[in-house]
PDB file of C-alpha atoms in Angstrom:
ATOM      1  CA  MET W   1    -197.658  -0.667 241.399  1.00 62.00           C
ATOM      2  CA  MET W   2    -194.671   1.900 240.860  1.00 70.00           C
ATOM      3  CA  LEU W   3    -194.046   3.314 237.552  1.00 71.00           C
ATOM      4  CA  HIS W   4    -190.508   4.703 236.170  1.00 67.00           C
ATOM      5  CA  LYS W   5    -190.599   7.102 233.648  1.00 65.00           C
ATOM      6  CA  LEU W   6    -187.785   7.099 231.236  1.00 61.00           C
ATOM      7  CA  GLN W   7    -186.320  10.577 230.757  1.00 60.00           C
ATOM      8  CA  PHE W   8    -183.808  11.284 227.759  1.00 56.00           C
ATOM      9  CA  ASP W   9    -181.284  12.246 230.374  1.00 54.00           C
ATOM     10  CA  ASP W  10    -181.266   8.575 231.857  1.00 49.00           C
ATOM     11  CA  PHE W  11    -179.522   7.745 228.396  1.00 49.00           C
ATOM     12  CA  ASP W  12    -176.644  10.585 228.121  1.00 55.00           C
ATOM     13  CA  GLU W  13    -173.870   9.633 226.242  1.00 56.00           C
ATOM     14  CA  PRO W  14    -170.114  10.264 227.710  1.00 58.00           C
ATOM     15  CA  VAL W  15    -169.083  13.890 227.669  1.00 79.00           C
ATOM     16  CA  PHE W  16    -165.604  13.816 225.712  1.00 88.00           C
ATOM     17  CA  HIS W  17    -163.343  16.078 223.715  1.00 91.00           C
ATOM     18  CA  ALA W  18    -161.062  14.719 220.842  1.00 92.00           C
ATOM     19  CA  PHE W  19    -158.166  16.072 218.871  1.00 95.00           C
ATOM     20  CA  ALA W  20    -156.545  15.081 215.861  1.00 94.00           C
ATOM     21  CA  ILE W  21    -153.041  15.475 216.326  1.00 96.00           C
ATOM     22  CA  HIS W  22    -150.623  15.633 213.078  1.00 96.00           C
ATOM     23  CA  THR W  23    -146.861  14.545 213.742  1.00 94.00           C
ATOM     24  CA  THR W  24    -144.262  12.408 212.594  1.00 92.00           C
ATOM     25  CA  ILE W  25    -142.904  11.311 215.872  1.00 94.00           C
ATOM     26  CA  GLU W  26    -143.459   7.707 217.397  1.00 94.00           C
ATOM     27  CA  PRO W  27    -146.521   6.953 219.636  1.00 93.00           C
ATOM     28  CA  TYR W  28    -143.934   6.542 223.037  1.00 94.00           C
ATOM     29  CA  ARG W  29    -142.344   9.790 222.338  1.00 96.00           C
ATOM     30  CA  LEU W  30    -145.836  11.642 221.686  1.00 96.00           C
ATOM     31  CA  SER W  31    -146.996  10.151 224.856  1.00 96.00           C
ATOM     32  CA  PHE W  32    -143.617  11.544 226.946  1.00 96.00           C
ATOM     33  CA  PHE W  33    -144.475  14.801 225.060  1.00 97.00           C
ATOM     34  CA  LEU W  34    -148.076  14.763 226.538  1.00 96.00           C
ATOM     35  CA  ASN W  35    -147.047  13.738 230.035  1.00 96.00           C
ATOM     36  CA  GLU W  36    -145.144  16.652 230.172  1.00 96.00           C
ATOM     37  CA  LYS W  37    -147.196  19.155 228.488  1.00 95.00           C
ATOM     38  CA  LEU W  38    -150.471  18.211 230.197  1.00 94.00           C
ATOM     39  CA  GLN W  39    -149.223  16.779 233.455  1.00 94.00           C
ATOM     40  CA  ILE W  40    -150.440  13.349 233.383  1.00 95.00           C
ATOM     41  CA  HIS W  41    -149.232   9.856 232.769  1.00 96.00           C
ATOM     42  CA  LEU W  42    -149.867   8.217 230.067  1.00 95.00           C
ATOM     43  CA  LYS W  43    -149.183   4.390 229.800  1.00 96.00           C
ATOM     44  CA  PRO W  44    -149.492   1.831 227.232  1.00 94.00           C
ATOM     45  CA  ASN W  45    -152.733   0.377 227.238  1.00 90.00           C
ATOM     46  CA  ASP W  46    -152.520  -3.662 227.325  1.00 87.00           C
ATOM     47  CA  LYS W  47    -156.234  -4.270 226.218  1.00 86.00           C
ATOM     48  CA  GLY W  48    -156.059  -1.853 223.255  1.00 82.00           C
ATOM     49  CA  PHE W  49    -159.066   0.204 222.264  1.00 83.00           C
ATOM     50  CA  GLU W  50    -161.838  -1.577 220.565  1.00 79.00           C
ATOM     51  CA  ALA W  51    -163.902  -0.259 217.196  1.00 78.00           C
ATOM     52  CA  VAL W  52    -166.379  -2.153 215.162  1.00 76.00           C
ATOM     53  CA  PHE W  53    -165.690  -2.065 211.386  1.00 74.00           C
ATOM     54  CA  LYS W  54    -167.944  -4.274 208.642  1.00 74.00           C
ATOM     55  CA  LYS W  55    -169.110  -6.182 211.825  1.00 77.00           C
ATOM     56  CA  GLU W  56    -165.752  -7.178 213.043  1.00 76.00           C
ATOM     57  CA  ILE W  57    -164.231  -6.094 216.356  1.00 80.00           C
ATOM     58  CA  ARG W  58    -160.655  -4.427 215.409  1.00 80.00           C
ATOM     59  CA  THR W  59    -157.931  -3.401 218.500  1.00 83.00           C
ATOM     60  CA  PHE W  60    -156.338   0.099 218.030  1.00 85.00           C
ATOM     61  CA  THR W  61    -152.988   0.056 220.114  1.00 87.00           C
ATOM     62  CA  GLY W  62    -152.552   3.282 222.263  1.00 91.00           C
ATOM     63  CA  TYR W  63    -152.006   4.816 225.877  1.00 95.00           C
ATOM     64  CA  SER W  64    -154.067   5.538 228.447  1.00 94.00           C
ATOM     65  CA  TYR W  65    -154.320   7.366 231.968  1.00 95.00           C
ATOM     66  CA  HIS W  66    -157.102   7.833 234.616  1.00 94.00           C
ATOM     67  CA  ASN W  67    -156.629  10.638 237.290  1.00 92.00           C
ATOM     68  CA  GLU W  68    -158.453   9.453 240.190  1.00 92.00           C
ATOM     69  CA  ASP W  69    -158.989  12.747 242.123  1.00 91.00           C
ATOM     70  CA  THR W  70    -160.542  14.582 239.165  1.00 90.00           C
ATOM     71  CA  ASP W  71    -161.837  11.549 237.076  1.00 90.00           C
ATOM     72  CA  GLU W  72    -160.429  12.777 233.980  1.00 92.00           C
ATOM     73  CA  ILE W  73    -159.663   9.872 231.223  1.00 92.00           C
ATOM     74  CA  PHE W  74    -156.792  10.486 228.984  1.00 94.00           C
ATOM     75  CA  ASP W  75    -156.559   8.017 225.684  1.00 93.00           C
ATOM     76  CA  LEU W  76    -153.795   8.336 223.074  1.00 95.00           C
ATOM     77  CA  VAL W  77    -154.952   6.245 220.013  1.00 94.00           C
ATOM     78  CA  LYS W  78    -152.979   5.941 216.618  1.00 92.00           C
ATOM     79  CA  ASN W  79    -155.571   6.970 213.887  1.00 90.00           C
ATOM     80  CA  SER W  80    -154.858   4.227 211.159  1.00 88.00           C
ATOM     81  CA  GLN W  81    -154.087   0.691 212.019  1.00 84.00           C
ATOM     82  CA  THR W  82    -152.936  -1.945 209.183  1.00 83.00           C
ATOM     83  CA  PHE W  83    -154.793  -5.521 209.712  1.00 78.00           C
ATOM     84  CA  ILE W  84    -154.578  -8.578 208.195  1.00 76.00           C
ATOM     85  CA  GLU W  85    -157.379 -10.056 206.648  1.00 72.00           C
ATOM     86  CA  THR W  86    -158.322 -13.885 205.349  1.00 70.00           C
ATOM     87  CA  LEU W  87    -159.904 -13.925 202.092  1.00 68.00           C
ATOM     88  CA  LYS W  88    -162.558 -16.792 201.796  1.00 67.00           C
ATOM     89  CA  PRO W  89    -161.367 -18.693 198.139  1.00 62.00           C
ATOM     90  CA  ALA W  90    -163.974 -18.826 195.557  1.00 59.00           C
ATOM     91  CA  ALA W  91    -166.165 -22.123 196.029  1.00 62.00           C
ATOM     92  CA  ASN W  92    -165.395 -23.531 192.516  1.00 64.00           C
ATOM     93  CA  SER W  93    -161.471 -22.665 192.512  1.00 61.00           C
ATOM     94  CA  LEU W  94    -158.967 -24.772 191.775  1.00 60.00           C
ATOM     95  CA  PHE W  95    -156.850 -24.119 195.050  1.00 60.00           C
ATOM     96  CA  ASN W  96    -159.688 -24.660 197.278  1.00 60.00           C
ATOM     97  CA  ASP W  97    -157.376 -25.363 200.102  1.00 63.00           C
ATOM     98  CA  SER W  98    -155.237 -22.246 199.871  1.00 63.00           C
ATOM     99  CA  ILE W  99    -155.757 -19.258 201.971  1.00 68.00           C
ATOM    100  CA  GLU W 100    -154.916 -15.830 201.080  1.00 72.00           C
ATOM    101  CA  TRP W 101    -154.524 -13.226 202.934  1.00 73.00           C
ATOM    102  CA  ARG W 102    -154.638  -9.144 202.294  1.00 76.00           C
ATOM    103  CA  SER W 103    -153.758  -6.524 204.741  1.00 80.00           C
ATOM    104  CA  ALA W 104    -156.155  -3.539 205.045  1.00 79.00           C
ATOM    105  CA  LYS W 105    -155.652  -0.084 206.449  1.00 85.00           C
ATOM    106  CA  MET W 106    -158.635   0.841 208.971  1.00 85.00           C
ATOM    107  CA  TYR W 107    -158.929   4.301 210.515  1.00 86.00           C
ATOM    108  CA  LEU W 108    -160.525   5.380 213.958  1.00 86.00           C
ATOM    109  CA  VAL W 109    -161.497   8.235 212.691  1.00 88.00           C
ATOM    110  CA  PRO W 110    -162.088   8.067 208.905  1.00 86.00           C
ATOM    111  CA  GLU W 111    -163.282  11.440 208.563  1.00 90.00           C
ATOM    112  CA  PHE W 112    -160.017  12.870 209.454  1.00 90.00           C
ATOM    113  CA  LYS W 113    -157.567  10.371 207.541  1.00 91.00           C
ATOM    114  CA  LYS W 114    -154.449  12.591 207.898  1.00 93.00           C
ATOM    115  CA  ALA W 115    -154.547  12.712 211.784  1.00 93.00           C
ATOM    116  CA  ASP W 116    -151.750  10.590 212.737  1.00 94.00           C
ATOM    117  CA  TYR W 117    -153.250  10.539 216.485  1.00 95.00           C
ATOM    118  CA  ILE W 118    -156.380  10.965 218.478  1.00 92.00           C
ATOM    119  CA  LEU W 119    -156.251  12.248 221.703  1.00 94.00           C
ATOM    120  CA  ARG W 120    -159.394  11.607 223.538  1.00 92.00           C
ATOM    121  CA  ILE W 121    -160.054  13.397 226.857  1.00 93.00           C
ATOM    122  CA  GLU W 122    -163.022  12.442 228.893  1.00 90.00           C
ATOM    123  CA  ASN W 123    -164.059  14.775 231.955  1.00 88.00           C
ATOM    124  CA  ALA W 124    -161.435  17.358 231.012  1.00 88.00           C
ATOM    125  CA  ALA W 125    -160.894  19.781 233.959  1.00 86.00           C
ATOM    126  CA  GLN W 126    -159.409  22.290 231.654  1.00 89.00           C
ATOM    127  CA  ALA W 127    -160.834  24.367 228.399  1.00 91.00           C
ATOM    128  CA  PRO W 128    -160.203  22.526 225.314  1.00 91.00           C
ATOM    129  CA  GLU W 129    -158.590  25.554 223.790  1.00 93.00           C
ATOM    130  CA  GLU W 130    -156.187  25.676 226.704  1.00 94.00           C
ATOM    131  CA  LEU W 131    -155.452  22.080 225.994  1.00 94.00           C
ATOM    132  CA  ALA W 132    -154.986  22.488 222.457  1.00 94.00           C
ATOM    133  CA  GLU W 133    -152.500  25.298 222.717  1.00 95.00           C
ATOM    134  CA  LYS W 134    -150.482  22.947 225.092  1.00 95.00           C
ATOM    135  CA  ILE W 135    -150.204  20.134 222.656  1.00 95.00           C
ATOM    136  CA  LYS W 136    -149.308  22.629 219.809  1.00 95.00           C
ATOM    137  CA  THR W 137    -145.999  23.324 221.928  1.00 95.00           C
ATOM    138  CA  ILE W 138    -145.244  19.777 221.128  1.00 94.00           C
ATOM    139  CA  PRO W 139    -142.056  19.585 219.004  1.00 90.00           C
ATOM    140  CA  THR W 140    -142.681  18.162 215.259  1.00 90.00           C
ATOM    141  CA  THR W 141    -146.339  18.325 216.053  1.00 92.00           C
ATOM    142  CA  THR W 142    -147.536  20.594 212.348  1.00 93.00           C
ATOM    143  CA  PHE W 143    -151.318  20.240 213.615  1.00 93.00           C
ATOM    144  CA  VAL W 144    -153.502  20.076 216.019  1.00 95.00           C
ATOM    145  CA  GLN W 145    -157.455  20.328 215.592  1.00 93.00           C
ATOM    146  CA  LEU W 146    -160.483  19.969 218.172  1.00 92.00           C
ATOM    147  CA  LEU W 147    -162.759  17.695 216.494  1.00 90.00           C
ATOM    148  CA  ASN W 148    -166.806  18.271 216.917  1.00 87.00           C
ATOM    149  CA  VAL W 149    -167.573  14.747 218.403  1.00 84.00           C
ATOM    150  CA  ASP W 150    -171.308  15.598 217.377  1.00 82.00           C
ATOM    151  CA  GLU W 151    -170.493  16.194 213.735  1.00 84.00           C
ATOM    152  CA  LEU W 152    -168.512  13.080 213.683  1.00 81.00           C
ATOM    153  CA  LYS W 153    -170.127   9.679 211.512  1.00 82.00           C
ATOM    154  CA  SER W 154    -167.734   7.413 213.270  1.00 81.00           C
ATOM    155  CA  LYS W 155    -168.096   8.974 217.145  1.00 76.00           C
ATOM    156  CA  ASN W 156    -168.889   5.832 218.492  1.00 73.00           C
ATOM    157  CA  ASN W 157    -165.308   4.684 217.766  1.00 72.00           C
ATOM    158  CA  LEU W 158    -164.414   6.680 220.042  1.00 78.00           C
ATOM    159  CA  ILE W 159    -166.535   5.629 222.983  1.00 74.00           C
ATOM    160  CA  PHE W 160    -164.089   3.059 224.848  1.00 68.00           C
ATOM    161  CA  TYR W 161    -165.205   0.254 227.379  1.00 57.00           C
TER     162      TYR W 161
END
Protein backbone atom coordinates (compact mmCIF):
# COMPACT_ATOMS: atom_id res chain seq x y z
CA MET A 1 0.00 0.00 0.00
CA MET A 2 1.36 3.38 -1.01
CA LEU A 3 1.33 6.21 1.50
CA HIS A 4 1.40 9.88 0.69
CA LYS A 5 2.97 11.99 3.38
CA LEU A 6 1.62 15.55 3.45
CA GLN A 7 4.12 18.35 3.66
CA PHE A 8 3.39 21.85 4.84
CA ASP A 9 4.26 23.02 1.33
CA ASP A 10 1.23 21.12 0.01
CA PHE A 11 -1.03 23.82 1.44
CA ASP A 12 0.69 27.00 0.33
CA GLU A 13 -1.33 30.16 0.48
CA PRO A 14 -1.30 32.33 -2.61
CA VAL A 15 1.60 34.77 -2.74
CA PHE A 16 0.48 38.30 -3.45
CA HIS A 17 1.20 41.92 -2.65
CA ALA A 18 -1.47 44.41 -1.64
CA PHE A 19 -1.38 48.19 -1.77
CA ALA A 20 -3.66 50.63 0.05
CA ILE A 21 -4.35 53.59 -2.24
CA HIS A 22 -5.70 56.89 -0.93
CA THR A 23 -7.25 58.99 -3.70
CA THR A 24 -10.40 60.95 -4.47
CA ILE A 25 -10.89 59.85 -8.08
CA GLU A 26 -13.50 57.43 -9.34
CA PRO A 27 -12.61 53.75 -9.87
CA TYR A 28 -12.73 53.94 -13.67
CA ARG A 29 -10.28 56.88 -13.67
CA LEU A 30 -7.94 55.12 -11.26
CA SER A 31 -8.00 51.97 -13.41
CA PHE A 32 -7.19 54.12 -16.46
CA PHE A 33 -4.17 55.65 -14.71
CA LEU A 34 -3.02 52.27 -13.39
CA ASN A 35 -3.27 50.83 -16.90
CA GLU A 36 -1.13 53.70 -18.15
CA LYS A 37 1.51 53.60 -15.39
CA LEU A 38 1.83 49.82 -14.95
CA GLN A 39 1.33 48.87 -18.63
CA ILE A 40 -1.66 46.63 -17.85
CA HIS A 41 -5.27 46.39 -19.04
CA LEU A 42 -7.62 46.50 -16.05
CA LYS A 43 -11.24 45.90 -17.03
CA PRO A 44 -14.43 45.83 -14.95
CA ASN A 45 -14.90 42.50 -13.20
CA ASP A 46 -18.45 41.32 -13.89
CA LYS A 47 -18.47 38.75 -11.07
CA GLY A 48 -17.14 41.09 -8.42
CA PHE A 49 -14.97 40.07 -5.49
CA GLU A 50 -16.55 38.07 -2.68
CA ALA A 51 -15.69 38.42 0.99
CA VAL A 52 -17.35 36.89 4.06
CA PHE A 53 -18.67 39.23 6.77
CA LYS A 54 -20.61 37.92 9.76
CA LYS A 55 -21.23 34.61 7.98
CA GLU A 56 -22.66 36.37 4.90
CA ILE A 57 -21.01 36.65 1.51
CA ARG A 58 -20.70 40.24 0.28
CA THR A 59 -19.63 41.23 -3.22
CA PHE A 60 -17.29 44.16 -3.81
CA THR A 61 -16.97 45.81 -7.22
CA GLY A 62 -13.67 46.23 -8.95
CA TYR A 63 -11.39 45.77 -11.93
CA SER A 64 -9.20 42.82 -12.97
CA TYR A 65 -6.42 41.94 -15.36
CA HIS A 66 -4.68 38.60 -15.92
CA ASN A 67 -1.44 38.63 -17.90
CA GLU A 68 -1.33 35.22 -19.58
CA ASP A 69 2.38 35.48 -20.42
CA THR A 70 3.71 36.23 -16.93
CA ASP A 71 0.72 34.82 -14.98
CA GLU A 72 0.39 38.12 -13.11
CA ILE A 73 -3.06 38.92 -11.73
CA PHE A 74 -4.04 42.50 -10.89
CA ASP A 75 -7.21 43.24 -8.91
CA LEU A 76 -8.35 46.76 -8.04
CA VAL A 77 -11.13 46.75 -5.44
CA LYS A 78 -12.91 49.58 -3.70
CA ASN A 79 -12.15 49.17 0.01
CA SER A 80 -15.56 50.29 1.29
CA GLN A 81 -18.97 49.26 0.07
CA THR A 82 -22.43 50.16 1.34
CA PHE A 83 -24.83 47.23 1.62
CA ILE A 84 -28.56 47.14 2.37
CA GLU A 85 -29.49 44.75 5.17
CA THR A 86 -32.95 43.53 6.10
CA LEU A 87 -33.72 43.47 9.79
CA LYS A 88 -36.12 41.00 11.38
CA PRO A 89 -38.94 42.64 13.33
CA ALA A 90 -39.32 41.73 16.98
CA ALA A 91 -41.52 38.68 17.62
CA ASN A 92 -44.09 40.57 19.68
CA SER A 93 -44.01 43.72 17.57
CA LEU A 94 -47.18 45.49 16.55
CA PHE A 95 -45.90 45.66 12.97
CA ASN A 96 -44.82 42.06 12.33
CA ASP A 97 -45.56 42.33 8.62
CA SER A 98 -43.29 45.31 8.04
CA ILE A 99 -39.73 44.85 6.83
CA GLU A 100 -37.03 47.16 8.06
CA TRP A 101 -33.98 48.07 6.01
CA ARG A 102 -30.65 49.40 7.14
CA SER A 103 -27.61 50.43 5.17
CA ALA A 104 -24.26 49.25 6.49
CA LYS A 105 -20.80 50.25 5.34
CA MET A 106 -18.32 47.38 5.21
CA TYR A 107 -14.61 47.41 4.51
CA LEU A 108 -12.65 44.82 2.59
CA VAL A 109 -9.62 45.59 4.78
CA PRO A 110 -11.01 47.09 8.01
CA GLU A 111 -7.51 47.74 9.37
CA PHE A 112 -7.11 50.43 6.69
CA LYS A 113 -10.49 52.19 6.72
CA LYS A 114 -9.01 55.38 5.29
CA ALA A 115 -7.78 53.59 2.17
CA ASP A 116 -10.10 54.17 -0.77
CA TYR A 117 -8.87 51.26 -2.89
CA ILE A 118 -6.92 48.05 -2.50
CA LEU A 119 -4.70 46.92 -5.36
CA ARG A 120 -3.83 43.24 -5.10
CA ILE A 121 -1.09 41.81 -7.33
CA GLU A 122 -0.47 38.08 -7.52
CA ASN A 123 2.81 36.72 -8.98
CA ALA A 124 4.23 40.22 -9.48
CA ALA A 125 7.10 40.40 -11.96
CA GLN A 126 8.32 43.75 -10.58
CA ALA A 127 9.44 44.55 -7.07
CA PRO A 128 6.61 45.90 -4.89
CA GLU A 129 8.62 49.04 -4.10
CA GLU A 130 8.91 49.84 -7.83
CA LEU A 131 5.18 49.34 -8.27
CA ALA A 132 4.43 51.62 -5.31
CA GLU A 133 6.62 54.37 -6.80
CA LYS A 134 4.77 54.12 -10.12
CA ILE A 135 1.38 54.26 -8.39
CA LYS A 136 2.46 57.36 -6.42
CA THR A 137 2.89 59.27 -9.70
CA ILE A 138 -0.86 59.06 -10.43
CA PRO A 139 -2.49 62.51 -10.12
CA THR A 140 -4.63 63.06 -6.99
CA THR A 141 -3.14 60.01 -5.29
CA THR A 142 -2.28 61.25 -1.83
CA PHE A 143 -0.82 58.10 -0.30
CA VAL A 144 0.20 54.59 -1.37
CA GLN A 145 1.14 51.99 1.20
CA LEU A 146 2.43 48.47 0.69
CA LEU A 147 0.45 46.29 3.10
CA ASN A 148 2.12 43.56 5.11
CA VAL A 149 -0.36 40.83 4.23
CA ASP A 150 0.95 38.40 6.85
CA GLU A 151 0.03 40.80 9.67
CA LEU A 152 -3.50 41.57 8.42
CA LYS A 153 -6.36 40.04 10.37
CA SER A 154 -8.54 40.30 7.28
CA LYS A 155 -6.06 38.79 4.81
CA ASN A 156 -8.59 36.09 3.88
CA ASN A 157 -10.76 38.85 2.38
CA LEU A 158 -7.98 39.40 -0.16
CA ILE A 159 -8.00 35.83 -1.46
CA PHE A 160 -10.28 35.94 -4.50
CA TYR A 161 -11.47 32.95 -6.49
